[in-house]
Short mmCIF file of C-alpha atoms in Angstrom, two decimals:
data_model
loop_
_atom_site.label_atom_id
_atom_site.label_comp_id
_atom_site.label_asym_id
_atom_site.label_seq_id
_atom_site.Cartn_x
_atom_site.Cartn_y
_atom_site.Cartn_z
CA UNK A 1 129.47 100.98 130.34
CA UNK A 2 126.37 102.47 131.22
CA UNK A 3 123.64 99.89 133.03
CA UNK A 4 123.74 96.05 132.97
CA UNK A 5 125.09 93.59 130.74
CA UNK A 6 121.78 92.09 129.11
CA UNK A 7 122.66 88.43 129.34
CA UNK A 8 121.00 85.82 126.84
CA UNK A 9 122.58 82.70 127.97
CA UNK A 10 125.02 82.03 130.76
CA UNK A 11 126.24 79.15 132.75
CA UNK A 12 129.76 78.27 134.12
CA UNK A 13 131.29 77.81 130.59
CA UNK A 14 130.48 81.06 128.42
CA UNK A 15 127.81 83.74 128.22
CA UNK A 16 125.80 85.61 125.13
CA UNK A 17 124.91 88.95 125.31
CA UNK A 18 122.44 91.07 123.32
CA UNK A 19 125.44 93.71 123.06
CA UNK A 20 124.22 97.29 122.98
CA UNK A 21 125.54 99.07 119.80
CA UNK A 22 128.53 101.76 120.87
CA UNK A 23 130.67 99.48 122.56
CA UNK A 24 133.74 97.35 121.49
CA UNK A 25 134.02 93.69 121.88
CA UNK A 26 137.51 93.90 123.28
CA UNK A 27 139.74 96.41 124.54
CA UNK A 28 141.01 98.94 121.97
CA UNK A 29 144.48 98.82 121.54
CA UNK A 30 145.17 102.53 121.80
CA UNK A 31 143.11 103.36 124.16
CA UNK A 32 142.31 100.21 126.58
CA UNK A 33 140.09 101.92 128.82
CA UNK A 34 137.59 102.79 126.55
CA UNK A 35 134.11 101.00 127.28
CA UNK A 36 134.26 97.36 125.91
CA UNK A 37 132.10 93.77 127.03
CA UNK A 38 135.40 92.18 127.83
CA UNK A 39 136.36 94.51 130.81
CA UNK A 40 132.95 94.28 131.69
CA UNK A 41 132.54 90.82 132.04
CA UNK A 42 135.63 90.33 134.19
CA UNK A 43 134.40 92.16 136.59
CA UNK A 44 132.06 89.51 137.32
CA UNK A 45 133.89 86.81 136.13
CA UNK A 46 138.01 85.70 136.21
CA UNK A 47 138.54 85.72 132.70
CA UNK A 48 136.41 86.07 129.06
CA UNK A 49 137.52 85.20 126.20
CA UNK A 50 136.18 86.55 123.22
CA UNK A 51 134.88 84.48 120.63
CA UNK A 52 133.64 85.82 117.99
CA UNK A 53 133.34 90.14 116.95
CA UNK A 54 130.94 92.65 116.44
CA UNK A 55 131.67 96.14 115.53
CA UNK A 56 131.25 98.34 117.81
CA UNK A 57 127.75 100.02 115.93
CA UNK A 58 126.33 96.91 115.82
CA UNK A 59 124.23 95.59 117.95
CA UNK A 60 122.64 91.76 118.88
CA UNK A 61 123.97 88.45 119.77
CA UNK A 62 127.43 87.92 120.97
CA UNK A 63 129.48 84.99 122.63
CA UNK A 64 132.25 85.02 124.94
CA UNK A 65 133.99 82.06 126.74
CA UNK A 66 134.86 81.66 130.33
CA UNK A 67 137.84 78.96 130.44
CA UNK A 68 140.45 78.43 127.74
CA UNK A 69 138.88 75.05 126.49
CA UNK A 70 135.94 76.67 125.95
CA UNK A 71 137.57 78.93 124.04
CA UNK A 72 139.04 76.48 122.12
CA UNK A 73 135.99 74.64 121.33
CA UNK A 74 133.39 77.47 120.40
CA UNK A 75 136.52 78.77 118.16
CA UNK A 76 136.80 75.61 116.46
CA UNK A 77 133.17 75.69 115.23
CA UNK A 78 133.35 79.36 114.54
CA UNK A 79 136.39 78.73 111.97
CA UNK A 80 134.93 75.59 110.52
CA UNK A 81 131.70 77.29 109.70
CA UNK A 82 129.74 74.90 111.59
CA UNK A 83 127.65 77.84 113.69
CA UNK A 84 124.60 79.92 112.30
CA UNK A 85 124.73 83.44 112.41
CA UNK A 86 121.89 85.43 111.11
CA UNK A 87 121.60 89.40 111.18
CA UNK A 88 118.95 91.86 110.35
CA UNK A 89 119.92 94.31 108.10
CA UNK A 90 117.89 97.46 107.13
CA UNK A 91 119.05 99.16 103.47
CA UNK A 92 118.17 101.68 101.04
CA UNK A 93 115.52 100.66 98.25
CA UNK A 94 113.62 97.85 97.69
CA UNK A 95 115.46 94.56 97.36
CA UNK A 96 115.09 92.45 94.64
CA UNK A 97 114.83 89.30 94.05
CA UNK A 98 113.56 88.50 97.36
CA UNK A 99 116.57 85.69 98.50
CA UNK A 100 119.80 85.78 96.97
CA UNK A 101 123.69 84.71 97.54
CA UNK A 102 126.03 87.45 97.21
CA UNK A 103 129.52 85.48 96.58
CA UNK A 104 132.17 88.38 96.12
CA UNK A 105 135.88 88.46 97.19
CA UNK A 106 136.72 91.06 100.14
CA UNK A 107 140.30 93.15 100.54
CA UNK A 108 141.26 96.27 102.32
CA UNK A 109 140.87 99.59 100.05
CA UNK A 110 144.04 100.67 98.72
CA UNK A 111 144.18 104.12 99.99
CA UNK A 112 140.99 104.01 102.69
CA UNK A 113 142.45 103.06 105.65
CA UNK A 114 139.60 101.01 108.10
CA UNK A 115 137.60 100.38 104.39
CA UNK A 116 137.18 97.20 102.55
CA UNK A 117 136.19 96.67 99.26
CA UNK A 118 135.00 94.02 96.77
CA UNK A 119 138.06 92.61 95.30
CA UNK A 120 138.63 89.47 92.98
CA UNK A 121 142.30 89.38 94.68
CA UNK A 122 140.50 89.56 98.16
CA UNK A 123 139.23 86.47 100.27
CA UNK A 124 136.33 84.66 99.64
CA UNK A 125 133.54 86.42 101.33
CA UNK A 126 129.85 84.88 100.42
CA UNK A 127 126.38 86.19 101.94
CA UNK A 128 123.07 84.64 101.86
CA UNK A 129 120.02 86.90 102.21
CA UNK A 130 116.31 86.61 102.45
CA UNK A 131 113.75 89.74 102.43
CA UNK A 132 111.97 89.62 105.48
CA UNK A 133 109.21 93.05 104.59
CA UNK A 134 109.34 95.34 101.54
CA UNK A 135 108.57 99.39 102.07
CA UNK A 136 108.11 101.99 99.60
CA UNK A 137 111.80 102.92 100.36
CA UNK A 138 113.59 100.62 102.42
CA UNK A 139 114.07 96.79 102.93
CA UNK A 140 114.38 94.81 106.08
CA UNK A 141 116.87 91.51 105.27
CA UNK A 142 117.68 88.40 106.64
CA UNK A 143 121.41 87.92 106.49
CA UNK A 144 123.36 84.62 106.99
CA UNK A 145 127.14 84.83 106.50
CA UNK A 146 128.81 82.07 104.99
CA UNK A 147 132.29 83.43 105.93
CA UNK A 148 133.18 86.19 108.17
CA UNK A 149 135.31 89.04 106.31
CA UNK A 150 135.74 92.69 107.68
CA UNK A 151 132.54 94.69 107.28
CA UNK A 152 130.99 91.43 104.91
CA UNK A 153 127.20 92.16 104.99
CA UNK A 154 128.07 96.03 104.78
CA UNK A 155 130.72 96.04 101.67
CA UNK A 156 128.33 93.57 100.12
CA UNK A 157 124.76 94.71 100.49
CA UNK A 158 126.42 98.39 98.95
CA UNK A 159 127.81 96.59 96.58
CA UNK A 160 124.72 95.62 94.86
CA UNK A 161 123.19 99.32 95.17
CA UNK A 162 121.54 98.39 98.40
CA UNK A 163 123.25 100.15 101.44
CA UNK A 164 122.72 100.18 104.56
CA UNK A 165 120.43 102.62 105.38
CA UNK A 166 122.71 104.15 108.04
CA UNK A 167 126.38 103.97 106.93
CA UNK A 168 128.78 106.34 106.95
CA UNK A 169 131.58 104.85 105.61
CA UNK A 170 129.40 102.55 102.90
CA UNK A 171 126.03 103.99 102.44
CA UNK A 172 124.86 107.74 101.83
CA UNK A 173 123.75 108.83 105.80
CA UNK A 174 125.02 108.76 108.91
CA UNK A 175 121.72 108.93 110.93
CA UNK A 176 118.13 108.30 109.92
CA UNK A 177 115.41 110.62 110.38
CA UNK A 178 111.60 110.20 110.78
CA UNK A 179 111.44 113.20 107.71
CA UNK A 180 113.38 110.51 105.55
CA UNK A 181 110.70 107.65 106.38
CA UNK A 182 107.85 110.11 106.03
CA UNK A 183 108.72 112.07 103.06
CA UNK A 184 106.50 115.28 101.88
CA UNK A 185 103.80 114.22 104.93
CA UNK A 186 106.62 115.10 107.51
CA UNK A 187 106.21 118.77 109.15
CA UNK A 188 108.59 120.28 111.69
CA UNK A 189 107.16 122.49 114.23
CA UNK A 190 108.25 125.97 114.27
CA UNK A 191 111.67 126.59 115.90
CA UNK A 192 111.66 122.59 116.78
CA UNK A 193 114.76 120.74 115.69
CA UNK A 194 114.40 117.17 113.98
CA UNK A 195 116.55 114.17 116.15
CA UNK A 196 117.26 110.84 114.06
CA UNK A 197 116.06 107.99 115.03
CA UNK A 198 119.14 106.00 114.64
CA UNK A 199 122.42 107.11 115.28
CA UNK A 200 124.39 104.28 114.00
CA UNK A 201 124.84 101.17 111.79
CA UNK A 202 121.21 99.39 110.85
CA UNK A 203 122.71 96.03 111.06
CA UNK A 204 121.77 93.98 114.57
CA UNK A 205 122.66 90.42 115.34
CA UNK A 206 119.49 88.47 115.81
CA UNK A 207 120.46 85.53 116.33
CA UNK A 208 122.94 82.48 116.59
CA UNK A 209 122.67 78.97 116.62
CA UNK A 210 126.29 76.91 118.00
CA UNK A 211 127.04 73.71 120.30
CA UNK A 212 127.48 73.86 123.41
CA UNK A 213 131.30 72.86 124.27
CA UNK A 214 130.47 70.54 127.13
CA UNK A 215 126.68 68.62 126.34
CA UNK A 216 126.90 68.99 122.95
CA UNK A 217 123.24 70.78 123.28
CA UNK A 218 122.42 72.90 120.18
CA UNK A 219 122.33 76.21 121.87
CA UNK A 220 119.78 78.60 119.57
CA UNK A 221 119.62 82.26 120.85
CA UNK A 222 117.88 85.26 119.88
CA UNK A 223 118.58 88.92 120.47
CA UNK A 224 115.60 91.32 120.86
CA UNK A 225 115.94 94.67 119.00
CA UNK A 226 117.24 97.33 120.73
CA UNK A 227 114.78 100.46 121.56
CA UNK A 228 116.61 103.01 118.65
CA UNK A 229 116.40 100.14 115.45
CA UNK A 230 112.43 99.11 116.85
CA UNK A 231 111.50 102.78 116.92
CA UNK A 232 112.76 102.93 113.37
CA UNK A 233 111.03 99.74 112.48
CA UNK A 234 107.90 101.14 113.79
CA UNK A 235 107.76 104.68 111.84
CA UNK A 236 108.49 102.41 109.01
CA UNK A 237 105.41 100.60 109.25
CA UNK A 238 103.36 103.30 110.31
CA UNK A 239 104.71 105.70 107.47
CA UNK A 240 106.43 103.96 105.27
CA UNK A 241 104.70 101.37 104.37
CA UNK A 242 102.49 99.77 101.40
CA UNK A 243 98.83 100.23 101.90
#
């Protein structure tokens, strides 16, 4: 993994990192040496435990523990829904109404390997959002999962005809462009050749609010965007915008 871990929280108990997105949580089990924040972590530290997963495109706020009861603890309120997890999620169109609950059963796709899909013989899967800024062709969202299903906020943001607006596997693109934000005002100078301006999923984990094992101190912790999703964020506002 290229530079340092950028480290949110730590002490001698866990850590929470603003993970960058292109890395796995864990070790891939095919191919262990791949990059991934648990290897990285032990090299400073004896042991992490993971405690809760990103995919590797997303980026934002992530927990790991550094002692088994630790572990045990911070899993404990993970599965008994008693943490906060809120992601910001930007998708195709403008959202409406502005807050919502999206309460629809998850399951693997029959014949998609990797894919999920909206299912009423899946498991519960619900998702609370909030509109956090309107453009003419795009929303920015407040997500809060209720439960934590494979791909939740991605199967069910496309499964109201919102996408996200970089998905490959849910939405229509697998890279956003500044000629998509600007529209007919974009020009391309001659023999120049456009670069996106994200790469990868528009979904980042802002923030997450959990106990801490040991004081019992509510531990809230927020993860800056990363340079790629505030560049698009920017050329939104700048282009994109209402006037």
């Amino acid at each position: 993994m290229k530079g340092k871990l950028d480290f949110l929280y730590r002490d001698e108990h866990l850590v929470v990192l603003n993970k960058p997105s292109g890395y796995l949580s864990i070790p891939d089990r095919f191919v262990p040496e791949k990059p991934n924040l648990v290897h990285q972590l032990e090299q400073t530290y004896d042991k992490a435990w993971i405690v809760h997963r990103l995919d590797k495109e997303t980026s934002g706020v992530i927990c790991f523990a550094l002692n088994a009861e630790t572990h045990r603890s911070l899993s404990m309120q993970f599965e008994q829904r008693q943490v906060k997890k809120i992601y910001h999620v930007l998708v195709d169109g403008q959202v409406s109404p502005e807050s919502g609950a999206i309460d629809r059963p998850i399951a693997p796709h029959p014949t998609i390997p990797g894919k999920m899909m909206p299912s009423a013989k899946g498991k519960a899967a619900k998702t609370l959002y909030q509109v956090r800024k309107k453009y003419r062709d795009f929303t920015l969202l407040e997500a809060d999962i209720k439960t934590g299903r494979t791909h939740q906020i991605r199967v069910h943001f496309s499964s109201i005809g919102f996408p996200l607006s970089v998905d490959p596997m849910y939405g229509r693109r697998d890279a956003l462009a500044l000629s998509e934000i600007k529209k007919r005002t974009f020009r391309l100078g001659k023999g120049q050749e456009e670069r996106p301006l994200l790469r990868r999923l528009s979904l980042h984990s802002a923030s997450l609010e959990v106990k801490h094992p040991v004081t019992g101190e509510l531990l809230k912790i927020e993860a800056p965007y990363h340079k790629d999703f505030r560049a698009v964020l920017q050329q939104l506002n700048k282009w994109n915008a209402y006037d």
